[in-house]
Amino acid sequence: MDSGHYPVIVVLLLVSLIRVSIDAATLSSTPPSIQEVVSDVRVECNSNEIVVSLDTSSGVFTGMVYPRGLSKNSTCMGEWIRHSSPVQYSLPLRGCNTMSTELDDGGIEYFNTIVVQPHLKLVTNQGRGFHVRCKYNTRNNISVVNDEDPKADPLSTDESTAMEPMPGCTMKIFSGDPTEREVAESVKIGDPLTLVISIDEQDMYGLRITDCLVRDGLGWGEQRLINGEGCPVDNEIMGMFEYSSDKTKASVHFQAHKFPYTASVYYQCNVKLCLKADNGCAALTPPKCGANRLRRQANAEPNEGTPATIEVYSGLYVNEANDLEKAGVDDDSVYSEKTSEDNICISQKNFAIGICVAGLILMLAVIAAILCLLASRRNKKTTSHTGSSIYSGPYTNTAYSHTS
């Protein structure tokens, strides 16, 4: 082999060694996959929360867990630094984007999607989502509240009422007309909704809706909708409930709304049961709001009796219509802005057309001026000068003239 080939062979070997070292460094610096971090997931369904247990292959976990869509400054986020396995993350049933749906067999299923990120600050492609579901055979979202004595039996005021089983109570939010039975789950701001609260049909109890609230599910804000007397607080947000003739159902129409920092909203109302006998429910429902409210309270107060108060709630997602196509806005939309009287308002389209026309006129004027200048110079060059403009009349030299 010629000695002149050795330098080339040495260079190729060095390049190969460099490539091998770079590949090894790249493999050693690659973060572990989330499938390798989370080895097992278990779900425990409690009365007020869902507990998710995450086991890791290494026995420790460093990262964060949060519901999908709540990664920005959320009180629902959990953070762990070298925490021993398993990591337990709790999801409340009434917040943190946890929603519920009624099943055909009468049960209720709560569901949510959590994201596990093996990093404390960054959201990377190593994150993995887990869809969590919990099924309850009973109406777990109903709780009985006794305003006077929480320990007392709400149906012990009368022997006849004590023997009567308490009716079931549900709250549902429908899209548009409730007769179409389309339960609202994900809507946009301004969509027509109908909130329906009903109890089982029977002959003893009726209902009265009071103390309705809407919450953000994060513990940051809430808005009162219906006061303790069953009257609306702000008719522009939610109006008066309409009651059925048998006093077992109440409904109200309203438009979808939300808090500015989250898409989940949760509605909660108190359902006060009333006795149909002796016109007990007739004196309470529907409530008399406005000027006759005090007179109605004075007349109905001696006959009022509240066997029990049931707390019901429901939630849904409300999204903002940022996209013009989804919002139903045509391209030929009109833009209006308040201006002062001295200003002239011109649309962008007309302004652009005016600029183009003005530029074209200016360009034609410049071309015309150049053509005129060239024509005047051409006329000066073609003009001839054949004659003399010096006067040649009689000449008299007075220096040599003399008289005799």
mmCIF file with all atom_site columns, N, CA and C in Angstrom, residues 12 29 73 163 190 192 200 206 244 271 284 341 355:
data_model
loop_
_atom_site.group_PDB
_atom_site.id
_atom_site.type_symbol
_atom_site.label_atom_id
_atom_site.label_alt_id
_atom_site.label_comp_id
_atom_site.label_asym_id
_atom_site.label_entity_id
_atom_site.label_seq_id
_atom_site.pdbx_PDB_ins_code
_atom_site.Cartn_x
_atom_site.Cartn_y
_atom_site.Cartn_z
_atom_site.occupancy
_atom_site.B_iso_or_equiv
_atom_site.pdbx_formal_charge
_atom_site.auth_seq_id
_atom_site.auth_comp_id
_atom_site.auth_asym_id
_atom_site.auth_atom_id
_atom_site.pdbx_PDB_model_num
ATOM 1  N N  . LEU A 1 12  ? -10.289 9.276  8.345  1.00 0.00 ? 12  LEU A N  1
ATOM 2  C CA . LEU A 1 12  ? -11.572 8.569  8.336  1.00 0.00 ? 12  LEU A CA 1
ATOM 3  C C  . LEU A 1 12  ? -11.822 7.874  9.663  1.00 0.00 ? 12  LEU A C  1
ATOM 4  N N  . SER A 1 29  ? -28.080 11.179 27.065 1.00 0.00 ? 29  SER A N  1
ATOM 5  C CA . SER A 1 29  ? -28.770 12.384 27.514 1.00 0.00 ? 29  SER A CA 1
ATOM 6  C C  . SER A 1 29  ? -30.260 12.357 27.192 1.00 0.00 ? 29  SER A C  1
ATOM 7  N N  . ASN A 1 73  ? -51.103 28.010 36.241 1.00 0.00 ? 73  ASN A N  1
ATOM 8  C CA . ASN A 1 73  ? -51.405 28.578 37.555 1.00 0.00 ? 73  ASN A CA 1
ATOM 9  C C  . ASN A 1 73  ? -52.683 27.978 38.144 1.00 0.00 ? 73  ASN A C  1
ATOM 10 N N  . MET A 1 163 ? -92.728 8.008  57.182 1.00 0.00 ? 163 MET A N  1
ATOM 11 C CA . MET A 1 163 ? -92.856 6.718  56.537 1.00 0.00 ? 163 MET A CA 1
ATOM 12 C C  . MET A 1 163 ? -92.694 6.810  55.029 1.00 0.00 ? 163 MET A C  1
ATOM 13 N N  . GLY A 1 190 ? -72.972 31.997 24.806 1.00 0.00 ? 190 GLY A N  1
ATOM 14 C CA . GLY A 1 190 ? -74.170 32.484 24.141 1.00 0.00 ? 190 GLY A CA 1
ATOM 15 C C  . GLY A 1 190 ? -75.104 31.409 23.644 1.00 0.00 ? 190 GLY A C  1
ATOM 16 N N  . PRO A 1 192 ? -77.985 28.722 23.626 1.00 0.00 ? 192 PRO A N  1
ATOM 17 C CA . PRO A 1 192 ? -79.170 28.590 24.493 1.00 0.00 ? 192 PRO A CA 1
ATOM 18 C C  . PRO A 1 192 ? -79.140 27.284 25.272 1.00 0.00 ? 192 PRO A C  1
ATOM 19 N N  . ASP A 1 200 ? -88.702 12.746 41.738 1.00 0.00 ? 200 ASP A N  1
ATOM 20 C CA . ASP A 1 200 ? -89.540 11.629 41.306 1.00 0.00 ? 200 ASP A CA 1
ATOM 21 C C  . ASP A 1 200 ? -91.015 11.987 41.458 1.00 0.00 ? 200 ASP A C  1
ATOM 22 N N  . GLY A 1 206 ? -93.513 18.299 46.749 1.00 0.00 ? 206 GLY A N  1
ATOM 23 C CA . GLY A 1 206 ? -93.199 19.177 45.644 1.00 0.00 ? 206 GLY A CA 1
ATOM 24 C C  . GLY A 1 206 ? -91.835 19.796 45.881 1.00 0.00 ? 206 GLY A C  1
ATOM 25 N N  . SER A 1 244 ? -93.757 23.049 36.999 1.00 0.00 ? 244 SER A N  1
ATOM 26 C CA . SER A 1 244 ? -94.814 22.244 36.409 1.00 0.00 ? 244 SER A CA 1
ATOM 27 C C  . SER A 1 244 ? -96.051 22.276 37.309 1.00 0.00 ? 244 SER A C  1
ATOM 28 N N  . VAL A 1 271 ? -82.715 22.401 46.616 1.00 0.00 ? 271 VAL A N  1
ATOM 29 C CA . VAL A 1 271 ? -84.089 22.001 46.330 1.00 0.00 ? 271 VAL A CA 1
ATOM 30 C C  . VAL A 1 271 ? -84.790 21.779 47.664 1.00 0.00 ? 271 VAL A C  1
ATOM 31 N N  . LEU A 1 284 ? -95.712 28.388 48.151 1.00 0.00 ? 284 LEU A N  1
ATOM 32 C CA . LEU A 1 284 ? -94.272 28.613 48.004 1.00 0.00 ? 284 LEU A CA 1
ATOM 33 C C  . LEU A 1 284 ? -93.823 28.714 46.561 1.00 0.00 ? 284 LEU A C  1
ATOM 34 N N  . GLU A 1 341 ? -65.852 63.633 16.445 1.00 0.00 ? 341 GLU A N  1
ATOM 35 C CA . GLU A 1 341 ? -66.580 64.262 15.356 1.00 0.00 ? 341 GLU A CA 1
ATOM 36 C C  . GLU A 1 341 ? -65.654 64.814 14.281 1.00 0.00 ? 341 GLU A C  1
ATOM 37 N N  . ILE A 1 355 ? -55.718 54.751 -2.206 1.00 0.00 ? 355 ILE A N  1
ATOM 38 C CA . ILE A 1 355 ? -54.263 54.875 -2.306 1.00 0.00 ? 355 ILE A CA 1
ATOM 39 C C  . ILE A 1 355 ? -53.795 54.421 -3.692 1.00 0.00 ? 355 ILE A C  1
#
